Amino acid sequence: MILRLARKVFTANVIGVLLVIFALQLLTYGISSSLRDTDTKYLFPICLTAALVGLGLSKSKLNGIQASVLIAALGLIGVWILGAALIPPLIDLFKSISPVIPQLNPALRSPIVVDTNAIAEAWSIIPQASSALAARLQTWMIGINRNVTVNDALVRNMMWILIVWLISASTGWFAGRRNAIAALLPSVLLLAAVTSYSERKIEAFWSVVFMMLLLMGVWNYKNHAQQWEKQKMDYSESIRYDSGQAVFFFTIFIGLVAFITPSISWREIRDFLREWNQSTQSEAAEMLGIQEQAVSSQNPFVPKPSLPRDHLLSGGYAQSQKIVMTISIGELPPIANPSLVSDVPRYYWRSVTYDVYVGAGWVTSSAPPKTYEANTPLIPGLLDGHRLVHLDVQMVQPEGKLFWSGILFSADIPFIADWRVRPQSSLFADQSALLQADMFAAATNAVSYQAESYVPYVTEEQLRTSSTEYPEEIRERYLDLPRSVPERVHQLAQEIAASRTNPYDKAKAIEACLRTYPYHLEVSAPPEDQDVADYFLFDLKKGYCDYYATAMVVLARSSGLPARFVSGYSSGSYDAPNAQYVVRELNAHSWAEIYFPEIGWVEFEPTGSQPEIER
């Protein structure tokens, strides 16, 4: 009874399918272990889907060329949809047009009202996202043409998804024809190339070889059995058991011989290829994210409790006209007559963001450094509600730091970034996850560089209606205050925000209150045993940017608003004839930022000497 059931269940076809699935699992396991900063958790489902597509096409009337074209087209379309994050807008578009499709709406005999605005809005997102993705792919292609490694996590994820899609679909196609070598040889070759370079999980490669040998035996028996039955040849039922045992032990024998035979050395082949074309191979490995060895670097910043701009009080920095840097944005053309220029965009040039307030000043929590090559995108996805800004920075007085506005996307020079929370490299990372990326600072010795950054583009209404469902990482880090903060500071925060019903109005109320305090550089340092915010609010009642920004962050956190302290430079003066911002030492500045879900960090200006931010 049991043997009869086993014969019906564990047929050659079933065993073959199980071996193919196990081989695909080993393929994704081996690749995933060798990749860095690459989203791999969806590779196995994609492999299974592709294998099923290939298997289905093998049963159709399509020939190999037609099936290959269809598989490649499906892969390219699918990768593009995932890379441009088009699934939500496509669903919205389908919902908006479904009422006018007869097959989906039998009630079309009666007049219906078509919401053309909804259709247009849903469609407008698709070309915008596709255009942004095309720009990133173009940058990546330009880098290849110029022999420059563009380390784009989004493009890298798309490449790996397309690679495993094509290989797995090929596996399914040849599995339908019971051709073991053609089905699994591409997986074997890919794993050989990846694991020989990374030297990680080499057992996955040998396991796939083992699966291929088993499949050769199983499907060879199945093919012969079909021929015998077709020719009506009589054969013993015991032959399947004898063949099964022979295949299993012969596979083990061949696998062991191949594993221990010294005649072919993958290491020697790898070393030969590296010597033959080392630069090309390294660039390809870097582009695909294959790890070779860990690279360590030291954190260039050793923060200690302080007010970052306290040097304004000495050395004449607050009044110094010395130029620190010039920054060109390219949003306005050069205009000879400065009086004709109006509505110049306002930016803050950030260099350091602090998260931990300790009463005596600011420090950062752990921020491990990571080294980036030139043109490496830091964010794998596209940010809604943000616009990409191009910065052309010329440092006149280098500070060893990289300056940017908004959320840094990339720079054309190598640099070191210190991350409290690194951006997710997942191709499927949502907006909220990308906005939680948290950089302390970036270091570079370059005196000239170009950078790209995402700047929030939001209205006051969007900020007023923003959610208060803050991510756990944001709540834990940016609502924290030390117990040493005096109670009167908390009471003041409650008084200011008491009548406000949304986070934005609460933040604006705090900002407005602080802007009534006089701006003054001739202030004494806080007593060692007194909280900085408390000293500024109740005793000093005047100060410079560090005091304003500190007080706003403390009052905001006390009111339940995630906030952080940012240091860098204000916009500086705009040089219309040269279409550039001229940033001087006197523009050294600190400000506060408040976090809004699905929008990100938004700048607020509590310092009375600076103009209020217009949105």
Coordinates of C-alpha atoms in Angstrom, one line a residue:
M1 CA 0.0 0.0 0.0
I2 CA 2.7 2.4 1.0
L3 CA 5.0 1.4 -1.8
R4 CA 2.1 1.8 -4.3
L5 CA 1.4 5.3 -3.0
A6 CA 5.0 6.2 -3.1
R7 CA 5.3 5.1 -6.7
K8 CA 2.4 7.4 -7.7
V9 CA 3.6 10.4 -5.7
F10 CA 7.4 10.2 -6.2
T11 CA 7.4 9.9 -10.0
A12 CA 10.3 10.9 -12.1
N13 CA 8.4 14.1 -13.0
V14 CA 7.8 15.0 -9.4
I15 CA 11.3 14.3 -8.4
G16 CA 12.6 16.4 -11.3
V17 CA 10.4 19.3 -10.2
L18 CA 11.6 19.1 -6.6
L19 CA 15.2 19.0 -7.8
V20 CA 14.7 22.0 -10.0
I21 CA 13.1 24.0 -7.1
F22 CA 15.9 23.0 -4.8
A23 CA 18.5 24.1 -7.4
L24 CA 16.8 27.5 -7.8
Q25 CA 16.8 27.9 -4.0
L26 CA 20.6 27.1 -4.0
L27 CA 21.1 29.6 -6.8
T28 CA 19.5 32.4 -4.9
Y29 CA 21.2 31.4 -1.7
G30 CA 24.7 31.4 -3.3
I31 CA 24.1 34.7 -5.0
S32 CA 22.6 36.4 -2.0
S33 CA 25.5 35.5 0.3
S34 CA 27.9 37.1 -2.1
L35 CA 26.1 40.4 -2.6
R36 CA 26.3 43.6 -0.6
D37 CA 23.8 46.4 -0.4
T38 CA 21.4 44.5 -2.7
D39 CA 17.9 43.4 -2.0
T40 CA 17.8 39.6 -2.4
K41 CA 14.8 38.5 -0.4
Y42 CA 12.6 38.5 -3.5
L43 CA 15.0 36.6 -5.8
F44 CA 13.6 33.1 -5.0
P45 CA 9.9 34.0 -5.7
I46 CA 11.1 35.7 -8.9
C47 CA 13.0 32.5 -9.8
L48 CA 10.0 30.3 -9.2
T49 CA 7.7 32.7 -11.2
A50 CA 10.2 32.7 -14.1
A51 CA 10.6 28.9 -14.0
L52 CA 6.8 28.5 -14.2
V53 CA 6.6 30.9 -17.1
G54 CA 9.4 29.0 -18.9
L55 CA 7.7 25.6 -18.1
G56 CA 4.4 26.9 -19.4
L57 CA 6.0 28.2 -22.7
S58 CA 7.7 24.8 -23.2
K59 CA 4.3 23.2 -23.4
S60 CA 3.1 25.8 -26.0
K61 CA 3.5 25.9 -29.7
L62 CA 6.2 28.6 -29.6
N63 CA 9.7 27.7 -30.8
G64 CA 12.8 28.5 -28.8
I65 CA 13.4 31.9 -30.4
Q66 CA 9.8 33.1 -30.0
A67 CA 9.8 31.9 -26.4
S68 CA 13.1 33.6 -25.7
V69 CA 11.9 36.9 -27.1
L70 CA 8.7 36.7 -25.0
I71 CA 10.6 35.8 -21.8
A72 CA 13.1 38.7 -22.3
A73 CA 10.2 41.1 -23.0
L74 CA 8.3 40.0 -19.9
G75 CA 11.5 40.3 -17.8
L76 CA 12.3 43.8 -19.1
I77 CA 8.8 45.1 -18.5
G78 CA 8.6 43.6 -15.1
V79 CA 12.0 45.0 -14.0
W80 CA 11.0 48.4 -15.3
I81 CA 7.7 48.3 -13.4
L82 CA 9.6 47.4 -10.2
G83 CA 12.5 49.8 -10.7
A84 CA 10.2 52.8 -11.4
A85 CA 7.8 51.7 -8.6
L86 CA 4.9 51.7 -11.0
I87 CA 2.8 49.0 -9.3
P88 CA 0.7 51.5 -7.2
P89 CA 0.1 54.0 -10.1
L90 CA -0.8 51.2 -12.5
I91 CA -3.3 49.9 -9.9
D92 CA -4.8 53.4 -9.6
L93 CA -4.9 53.7 -13.4
F94 CA -6.7 50.4 -13.7
K95 CA -9.2 51.4 -11.1
S96 CA -9.8 54.7 -12.8
I97 CA -10.5 53.2 -16.2
S98 CA -12.2 50.0 -15.2
P99 CA -15.7 51.6 -15.0
V100 CA -15.5 52.2 -18.8
I101 CA -14.3 48.7 -19.8
P102 CA -17.4 46.7 -20.9
Q103 CA -15.9 43.3 -19.7
L104 CA -15.5 44.8 -16.2
N105 CA -18.7 46.8 -16.0
P106 CA -21.8 45.1 -17.4
A107 CA -23.9 48.2 -16.5
L108 CA -22.3 50.3 -19.3
R109 CA -25.7 50.4 -21.1
S110 CA -26.7 53.2 -18.8
P111 CA -24.8 56.5 -19.0
I112 CA -21.8 56.8 -16.7
V113 CA -19.6 59.7 -15.7
V114 CA -15.9 59.2 -16.5
D115 CA -13.5 60.8 -14.0
T116 CA -10.9 62.0 -16.5
N117 CA -9.1 63.9 -13.8
A118 CA -8.5 60.6 -11.9
I119 CA -7.3 58.9 -15.1
A120 CA -5.0 61.8 -15.9
E121 CA -3.6 62.0 -12.4
A122 CA -2.9 58.2 -12.3
W123 CA -1.3 58.3 -15.7
S124 CA 0.9 61.4 -15.0
I125 CA 2.8 59.5 -12.4
I126 CA 3.9 56.8 -14.8
P127 CA 5.8 58.9 -17.3
Q128 CA 7.3 61.0 -14.5
A129 CA 8.6 57.9 -12.6
S130 CA 9.8 56.3 -15.9
S131 CA 11.6 59.4 -16.8
A132 CA 13.4 59.5 -13.5
L133 CA 14.4 55.9 -13.8
A134 CA 15.6 56.5 -17.4
A135 CA 17.8 59.3 -16.2
R136 CA 19.4 57.0 -13.6
L137 CA 20.0 54.3 -16.3
Q138 CA 21.5 56.9 -18.6
T139 CA 23.9 58.0 -15.9
W140 CA 24.8 54.3 -15.3
M141 CA 25.4 53.8 -19.1
I142 CA 27.5 57.0 -19.3
G143 CA 29.6 55.7 -16.5
I144 CA 30.2 52.4 -18.3
N145 CA 31.2 54.2 -21.5
R146 CA 33.7 56.4 -19.5
N147 CA 35.0 53.4 -17.5
V148 CA 33.6 55.0 -14.3
T149 CA 31.9 52.7 -11.8
V150 CA 28.5 54.0 -11.0
N151 CA 27.4 52.1 -7.9
D152 CA 23.6 52.5 -8.2
A153 CA 21.8 50.1 -5.8
L154 CA 18.5 50.5 -7.8
V155 CA 20.2 49.6 -11.1
R156 CA 22.1 46.8 -9.4
N157 CA 18.9 45.3 -8.0
M158 CA 17.2 45.6 -11.4
M159 CA 20.2 43.8 -13.1
W160 CA 20.2 40.9 -10.7
I161 CA 16.4 40.5 -11.0
L162 CA 16.7 40.4 -14.8
I163 CA 19.6 38.0 -14.6
V164 CA 17.8 35.5 -12.4
W165 CA 14.6 35.9 -14.3
L166 CA 16.3 34.9 -17.6
I167 CA 18.2 32.1 -16.1
S168 CA 15.2 30.7 -14.2
A169 CA 12.9 31.0 -17.2
S170 CA 15.5 29.1 -19.2
T171 CA 15.6 26.5 -16.5
G172 CA 11.8 26.1 -16.7
W173 CA 11.9 25.9 -20.5
F174 CA 14.5 23.1 -20.6
A175 CA 13.0 21.4 -17.6
G176 CA 9.8 21.0 -19.6
R177 CA 11.9 19.2 -22.2
R178 CA 13.7 17.2 -19.5
N179 CA 17.2 18.4 -20.6
A180 CA 19.1 18.6 -17.3
I181 CA 22.3 20.0 -18.6
A182 CA 20.7 22.9 -20.5
A183 CA 18.3 23.5 -17.6
L184 CA 20.9 24.0 -14.9
L185 CA 24.2 24.7 -16.6
P186 CA 23.5 28.5 -16.7
S187 CA 23.0 28.4 -12.9
V188 CA 26.2 26.4 -12.4
L189 CA 28.2 28.9 -14.5
L190 CA 26.7 32.0 -12.7
L191 CA 27.4 30.5 -9.3
A192 CA 30.9 29.5 -10.4
A193 CA 31.6 33.1 -11.5
V194 CA 30.1 34.7 -8.3
T195 CA 31.4 32.3 -5.6
S196 CA 34.9 32.0 -7.1
Y197 CA 35.2 35.8 -6.8
S198 CA 33.6 36.3 -3.4
E199 CA 34.7 32.9 -2.0
R200 CA 31.4 32.8 -0.1
K201 CA 29.1 29.8 0.1
I202 CA 31.0 27.8 -2.5
E203 CA 29.0 24.7 -1.3
A204 CA 26.0 26.2 -3.1
F205 CA 27.9 25.8 -6.4
W206 CA 28.7 22.2 -5.7
S207 CA 25.2 21.5 -4.6
V208 CA 23.8 22.8 -7.8
V209 CA 26.3 20.6 -9.7
F210 CA 25.0 17.7 -7.6
M211 CA 21.4 18.5 -8.5
M212 CA 22.3 18.7 -12.2
L213 CA 23.8 15.2 -12.1
L214 CA 20.8 13.8 -10.3
L215 CA 18.5 15.3 -12.8
M216 CA 20.5 13.8 -15.6
G217 CA 20.0 10.4 -14.2
V218 CA 16.3 10.8 -13.3
W219 CA 15.3 12.3 -16.6
N220 CA 17.5 9.9 -18.6
Y221 CA 15.6 7.0 -17.0
K222 CA 12.2 8.8 -17.6
N223 CA 13.1 9.3 -21.3
H224 CA 14.1 5.7 -21.8
A225 CA 11.0 4.5 -19.9
Q226 CA 8.8 6.5 -22.3
Q227 CA 10.6 5.0 -25.3
W228 CA 10.1 1.5 -23.9
E229 CA 6.4 2.1 -23.4
K230 CA 6.0 3.6 -26.8
Q231 CA 7.7 0.6 -28.4
K232 CA 5.7 -1.7 -26.1
M233 CA 8.8 -3.2 -24.7
D234 CA 8.5 -5.2 -21.5
Y235 CA 10.8 -4.2 -18.6
S236 CA 11.0 -5.0 -14.9
E237 CA 9.5 -2.7 -12.3
S238 CA 12.6 -3.1 -10.3
I239 CA 14.7 -1.3 -12.8
R240 CA 13.5 2.1 -11.4
Y241 CA 14.9 1.2 -8.0
D242 CA 18.1 -0.2 -9.5
S243 CA 18.5 2.9 -11.7
G244 CA 17.7 5.2 -8.8
Q245 CA 20.4 3.7 -6.6
A246 CA 22.9 3.7 -9.4
V247 CA 22.2 7.4 -10.2
F248 CA 22.4 8.4 -6.6
F249 CA 25.7 6.7 -5.8
F250 CA 27.2 7.5 -9.2
T251 CA 26.3 11.2 -8.7
I252 CA 28.0 11.2 -5.2
F253 CA 31.0 9.6 -6.7
I254 CA 31.4 12.0 -9.6
G255 CA 30.7 15.0 -7.2
L256 CA 33.4 13.9 -4.8
V257 CA 35.9 13.3 -7.6
A258 CA 35.2 16.7 -9.1
F259 CA 35.5 18.3 -5.7
I260 CA 38.8 16.8 -4.7
T261 CA 40.5 16.6 -8.2
P262 CA 43.3 19.1 -8.3
S263 CA 43.5 19.2 -12.1
I264 CA 41.2 22.2 -12.4
S265 CA 41.6 25.0 -9.9
W266 CA 38.9 27.7 -9.8
R267 CA 41.3 29.9 -7.8
E268 CA 43.9 29.7 -10.5
I269 CA 41.4 30.5 -13.2
R270 CA 40.2 33.4 -11.1
D271 CA 43.7 34.7 -10.5
F272 CA 44.5 34.3 -14.2
L273 CA 41.4 36.3 -15.2
R274 CA 42.2 39.0 -12.7
E275 CA 45.8 39.3 -14.0
W276 CA 44.5 39.3 -17.6
N277 CA 41.9 42.1 -17.0
Q278 CA 41.9 43.1 -13.4
S279 CA 40.4 46.5 -13.7
T280 CA 37.5 45.3 -15.9
Q281 CA 36.6 42.4 -13.5
S282 CA 36.8 44.6 -10.4
E283 CA 34.6 47.2 -12.0
A284 CA 32.0 44.6 -13.0
A285 CA 32.1 43.1 -9.5
E286 CA 31.7 46.5 -7.9
M287 CA 28.8 47.4 -10.3
L288 CA 27.0 44.1 -9.4
G289 CA 27.7 44.5 -5.7
I290 CA 29.7 41.3 -5.4
Q291 CA 31.8 41.3 -2.2
E292 CA 35.5 40.6 -2.2
Q293 CA 36.6 41.7 1.2
A294 CA 35.5 44.1 3.9
V295 CA 36.8 47.6 3.8
S296 CA 37.2 49.4 7.1
S297 CA 37.6 53.1 7.6
Q298 CA 37.8 55.3 10.6
N299 CA 35.2 57.8 11.6
P300 CA 36.6 61.2 10.7
F301 CA 34.3 62.9 13.2
V302 CA 34.8 62.5 17.0
P303 CA 31.9 64.5 18.3
K304 CA 31.7 65.8 21.9
P305 CA 29.0 67.7 23.8
S306 CA 29.1 71.2 22.3
L307 CA 27.4 73.9 20.5
P308 CA 28.7 73.4 16.9
R309 CA 28.9 77.1 16.0
D310 CA 30.4 78.3 19.2
H311 CA 33.4 79.5 17.2
L312 CA 31.2 82.4 16.1
L313 CA 32.0 84.0 19.4
S314 CA 35.8 84.2 18.6
G315 CA 38.1 85.0 15.7
G316 CA 35.7 87.3 14.0
Y317 CA 33.8 84.6 12.2
A318 CA 30.4 86.1 12.7
Q319 CA 31.4 89.2 10.7
S320 CA 34.0 87.6 8.4
Q321 CA 33.5 88.2 4.6
K322 CA 35.9 85.4 3.7
I323 CA 34.3 83.2 1.1
V324 CA 34.0 79.5 2.1
M325 CA 32.5 78.2 -1.1
T326 CA 30.4 79.0 -4.1
I327 CA 27.5 76.8 -5.2
S328 CA 25.8 76.8 -8.6
I329 CA 22.3 75.2 -8.9
G330 CA 21.5 75.9 -12.5
E331 CA 17.9 76.9 -11.8
L332 CA 18.3 80.5 -12.9
P333 CA 20.4 81.8 -15.9
P334 CA 23.2 84.4 -15.4
I335 CA 21.6 87.9 -15.3
A336 CA 23.8 90.9 -15.6
N337 CA 21.5 93.2 -13.7
P338 CA 20.9 91.8 -10.2
S339 CA 17.9 94.1 -9.7
L340 CA 16.0 92.0 -12.3
V341 CA 16.4 88.8 -10.2
S342 CA 13.5 87.9 -7.9
D343 CA 12.4 84.8 -6.0
V344 CA 15.8 83.3 -5.8
P345 CA 15.4 79.7 -4.3
R346 CA 16.5 79.5 -0.7
Y347 CA 18.6 76.6 0.5
Y348 CA 20.5 75.5 3.6
W349 CA 23.9 73.9 3.1
R350 CA 24.0 71.1 5.7
S351 CA 27.2 69.4 6.9
V352 CA 26.3 67.8 10.2
T353 CA 23.0 66.6 11.8
Y354 CA 22.9 65.8 15.6
D355 CA 20.4 63.5 17.3
V356 CA 21.4 63.3 21.0
Y357 CA 20.9 66.3 23.3
V358 CA 22.8 66.0 26.6
G359 CA 21.9 69.3 28.3
A360 CA 25.4 70.8 27.8
G361 CA 25.2 70.5 24.0
W362 CA 24.9 68.0 21.1
V363 CA 26.6 64.7 20.3
T364 CA 25.7 62.0 17.8
S365 CA 24.8 58.4 18.6
S366 CA 26.7 55.6 16.9
A367 CA 27.3 56.5 13.2
P368 CA 29.6 53.9 11.6
P369 CA 31.3 55.2 8.5
K370 CA 31.0 53.8 5.0
T371 CA 33.2 54.7 2.0
Y372 CA 31.5 55.5 -1.3
E373 CA 33.0 55.7 -4.7
A374 CA 32.2 58.5 -7.1
N375 CA 28.7 58.6 -8.5
T376 CA 27.3 56.1 -6.1
P377 CA 23.6 56.7 -5.4
L378 CA 22.8 56.5 -1.7
I379 CA 19.1 56.0 -2.2
P380 CA 17.9 53.1 -4.3
G381 CA 14.4 54.4 -4.9
L382 CA 12.7 57.5 -6.2
L383 CA 11.3 60.0 -3.6
D384 CA 7.8 61.3 -4.2
G385 CA 7.2 65.0 -3.2
H386 CA 10.8 65.8 -3.7
R387 CA 12.7 67.4 -6.6
L388 CA 16.2 66.5 -7.6
V389 CA 18.6 69.5 -7.3
H390 CA 22.1 69.6 -8.9
L391 CA 24.8 71.2 -6.9
D392 CA 28.1 72.4 -8.4
V393 CA 30.3 73.2 -5.3
Q394 CA 33.6 75.0 -5.4
M395 CA 35.4 75.1 -2.0
V396 CA 37.5 78.2 -1.4
Q397 CA 38.3 77.2 2.2
P398 CA 38.0 73.4 2.4
E399 CA 36.8 72.1 5.7
G400 CA 37.1 68.4 4.9
K401 CA 33.3 68.1 4.7
L402 CA 30.8 67.6 2.0
F403 CA 27.9 70.1 1.9
W404 CA 24.5 69.5 0.4
S405 CA 20.9 70.5 0.7
G406 CA 17.9 68.2 1.6
I407 CA 18.7 64.5 1.2
L408 CA 22.1 63.7 -0.4
F409 CA 21.6 61.4 -3.4
S410 CA 25.1 61.2 -4.9
A411 CA 28.4 63.0 -5.5
D412 CA 30.9 62.7 -8.3
I413 CA 33.9 62.3 -5.9
P414 CA 34.7 59.6 -3.3
F415 CA 33.6 60.4 0.2
I416 CA 32.9 58.9 3.6
A417 CA 29.4 59.0 5.0
D418 CA 28.7 58.4 8.7
W419 CA 25.3 56.7 9.0
R420 CA 23.1 56.3 12.1
V421 CA 20.6 54.6 9.9
R422 CA 21.7 53.6 6.4
P423 CA 19.2 53.8 3.5
Q424 CA 17.6 50.6 2.5
S425 CA 19.1 49.2 -0.7
S426 CA 15.9 47.3 -1.4
L427 CA 14.3 47.8 -4.7
F428 CA 11.0 47.4 -3.0
A429 CA 11.7 49.9 -0.2
D430 CA 8.7 52.2 0.4
Q431 CA 8.8 56.0 0.8
S432 CA 8.8 55.9 4.6
A433 CA 11.7 53.5 4.8
L434 CA 13.8 55.7 2.4
L435 CA 13.0 58.8 4.4
Q436 CA 14.3 57.2 7.6
A437 CA 17.8 57.1 6.3
D438 CA 19.9 59.2 8.8
M439 CA 23.3 60.6 8.0
F440 CA 25.5 62.3 10.6
A441 CA 28.0 63.8 8.2
A442 CA 30.0 63.2 5.0
A443 CA 33.7 63.8 4.7
T444 CA 35.8 64.6 1.6
N445 CA 39.0 66.4 0.8
A446 CA 37.8 67.5 -2.6
V447 CA 37.8 71.2 -3.3
S448 CA 35.4 70.8 -6.3
Y449 CA 32.6 68.4 -6.7
Q450 CA 29.1 68.0 -8.1
A451 CA 26.3 66.5 -6.0
E452 CA 22.7 65.6 -6.5
S453 CA 20.2 65.9 -3.6
Y454 CA 16.4 65.5 -3.1
V455 CA 14.7 68.6 -1.6
P456 CA 11.2 68.4 -0.2
Y457 CA 8.6 70.2 -2.3
V458 CA 5.6 70.5 -0.1
T459 CA 2.9 73.1 0.8
E460 CA 1.7 74.2 4.2
E461 CA -1.5 72.3 3.7
Q462 CA 0.3 69.1 3.1
L463 CA 2.3 69.6 6.3
R464 CA -0.8 70.4 8.3
T465 CA -2.5 67.3 7.1
S466 CA 0.5 65.0 7.6
S467 CA 0.1 61.9 9.7
T468 CA 1.3 61.7 13.3
E469 CA 2.1 57.9 12.9
Y470 CA 5.8 58.2 13.3
P471 CA 8.1 55.2 12.6
E472 CA 9.5 53.5 15.7
E473 CA 13.1 54.4 14.8
I474 CA 12.1 58.1 14.5
R475 CA 10.2 58.1 17.8
E476 CA 12.9 56.4 19.8
R477 CA 15.7 58.6 18.5
Y478 CA 14.2 62.0 17.9
L479 CA 11.7 62.4 20.8
D480 CA 14.3 61.6 23.5
L481 CA 15.3 64.2 26.0
P482 CA 17.5 63.8 29.1
R483 CA 15.9 63.9 32.5
S484 CA 18.0 66.9 33.4
V485 CA 15.8 69.2 31.2
P486 CA 14.1 71.4 33.8
E487 CA 10.3 71.2 34.2
R488 CA 9.8 74.8 33.3
V489 CA 11.0 74.0 29.7
H490 CA 8.4 71.3 29.4
Q491 CA 5.7 73.6 30.7
L492 CA 6.7 76.3 28.2
A493 CA 6.5 73.8 25.4
Q494 CA 3.0 72.8 26.5
E495 CA 1.9 76.4 26.7
I496 CA 3.1 77.3 23.2
A497 CA 1.6 74.2 21.5
A498 CA -1.6 73.8 23.6
S499 CA -4.0 75.4 21.2
R500 CA -2.5 73.9 18.0
T501 CA -4.1 70.8 16.5
N502 CA -1.5 69.5 14.1
P503 CA 2.3 69.1 14.2
Y504 CA 3.0 71.8 11.6
D505 CA 1.1 74.5 13.5
K506 CA 2.8 73.4 16.8
A507 CA 6.2 73.7 15.1
K508 CA 5.4 77.2 13.7
A509 CA 4.2 78.3 17.0
I510 CA 7.5 77.3 18.7
E511 CA 9.4 78.9 15.8
A512 CA 7.4 82.2 16.1
C513 CA 8.0 82.3 19.9
L514 CA 11.7 81.9 19.6
R515 CA 12.0 84.5 16.8
T516 CA 10.9 87.1 19.4
Y517 CA 14.2 86.6 21.3
P518 CA 16.9 89.1 20.3
Y519 CA 19.8 87.8 18.2
H520 CA 23.1 88.6 19.9
L521 CA 26.7 87.3 19.7
E522 CA 28.0 88.8 22.9
V523 CA 26.6 86.2 25.2
S524 CA 28.2 84.3 28.0
A525 CA 28.6 80.5 27.9
P526 CA 26.0 78.5 29.8
P527 CA 27.0 77.5 33.4
E528 CA 28.4 74.0 33.5
D529 CA 25.5 72.8 35.7
Q530 CA 22.7 74.4 33.6
D531 CA 20.8 73.1 30.7
V532 CA 21.5 75.1 27.5
A533 CA 17.9 75.4 26.4
D534 CA 16.8 76.4 29.9
Y535 CA 19.6 79.0 30.1
F536 CA 18.6 80.6 26.8
L537 CA 14.9 80.6 27.3
F538 CA 14.7 81.9 30.9
D539 CA 18.0 83.5 31.9
L540 CA 20.0 84.6 28.8
K541 CA 16.9 85.5 26.7
K542 CA 19.2 86.3 23.7
G543 CA 21.8 84.5 21.7
Y544 CA 22.9 83.2 18.4
C545 CA 21.8 80.4 16.1
D546 CA 23.0 77.4 18.2
Y547 CA 20.8 78.6 21.1
Y548 CA 17.7 79.1 18.9
A549 CA 18.1 75.8 17.2
T550 CA 18.7 73.9 20.4
A551 CA 15.7 75.5 22.1
M552 CA 13.4 74.7 19.2
V553 CA 14.5 71.1 19.1
V554 CA 14.0 70.7 22.8
L555 CA 10.6 72.4 22.8
A556 CA 9.5 70.4 19.8
R557 CA 10.5 67.1 21.3
S558 CA 8.8 68.0 24.5
S559 CA 5.6 68.7 22.4
G560 CA 5.8 65.3 20.8
L561 CA 7.4 66.4 17.5
P562 CA 10.5 64.4 16.3
A563 CA 13.2 67.0 15.8
R564 CA 16.9 67.3 15.2
F565 CA 19.7 69.9 15.3
V566 CA 21.5 70.7 12.0
S567 CA 24.6 72.6 11.4
G568 CA 26.1 74.1 8.2
Y569 CA 25.6 77.3 6.3
S570 CA 22.6 79.4 5.3
S571 CA 22.1 80.3 1.6
G572 CA 24.6 83.1 1.5
S573 CA 24.3 85.9 -1.0
Y574 CA 23.2 85.2 -4.6
D575 CA 25.6 86.4 -7.3
A576 CA 23.2 86.9 -10.3
P577 CA 25.8 87.6 -13.0
N578 CA 27.4 84.2 -12.3
A579 CA 24.2 82.5 -11.2
Q580 CA 25.7 81.1 -8.0
Y581 CA 25.4 81.3 -4.2
V582 CA 28.4 82.9 -2.5
V583 CA 28.8 81.4 1.0
R584 CA 30.9 83.3 3.5
E585 CA 32.1 82.6 7.0
L586 CA 29.4 84.9 8.4
N587 CA 26.8 82.6 6.9
A588 CA 27.8 79.8 9.3
H589 CA 24.5 78.7 10.8
S590 CA 22.5 76.1 12.8
W591 CA 18.8 75.4 12.4
A592 CA 16.1 72.9 13.5
E593 CA 14.3 70.2 11.5
I594 CA 11.0 68.5 12.2
Y595 CA 10.1 65.0 10.8
F596 CA 6.8 64.6 8.9
P597 CA 5.8 61.0 7.9
E598 CA 5.8 60.4 4.1
I599 CA 7.5 63.9 3.7
G600 CA 10.7 63.6 5.7
W601 CA 12.7 66.3 7.5
V602 CA 11.5 69.8 7.0
E603 CA 13.6 72.9 7.9
F604 CA 12.4 75.5 10.4
E605 CA 14.1 78.9 11.1
P606 CA 13.9 79.9 14.7
T607 CA 16.8 82.4 14.6
G608 CA 15.4 85.9 14.6
S609 CA 18.2 87.4 12.5
Q610 CA 17.3 85.1 9.5
P611 CA 14.3 85.6 7.3
E612 CA 11.3 83.3 7.9
I613 CA 11.0 80.4 5.5
E614 CA 8.2 80.9 3.0
R615 CA 6.5 77.7 1.7

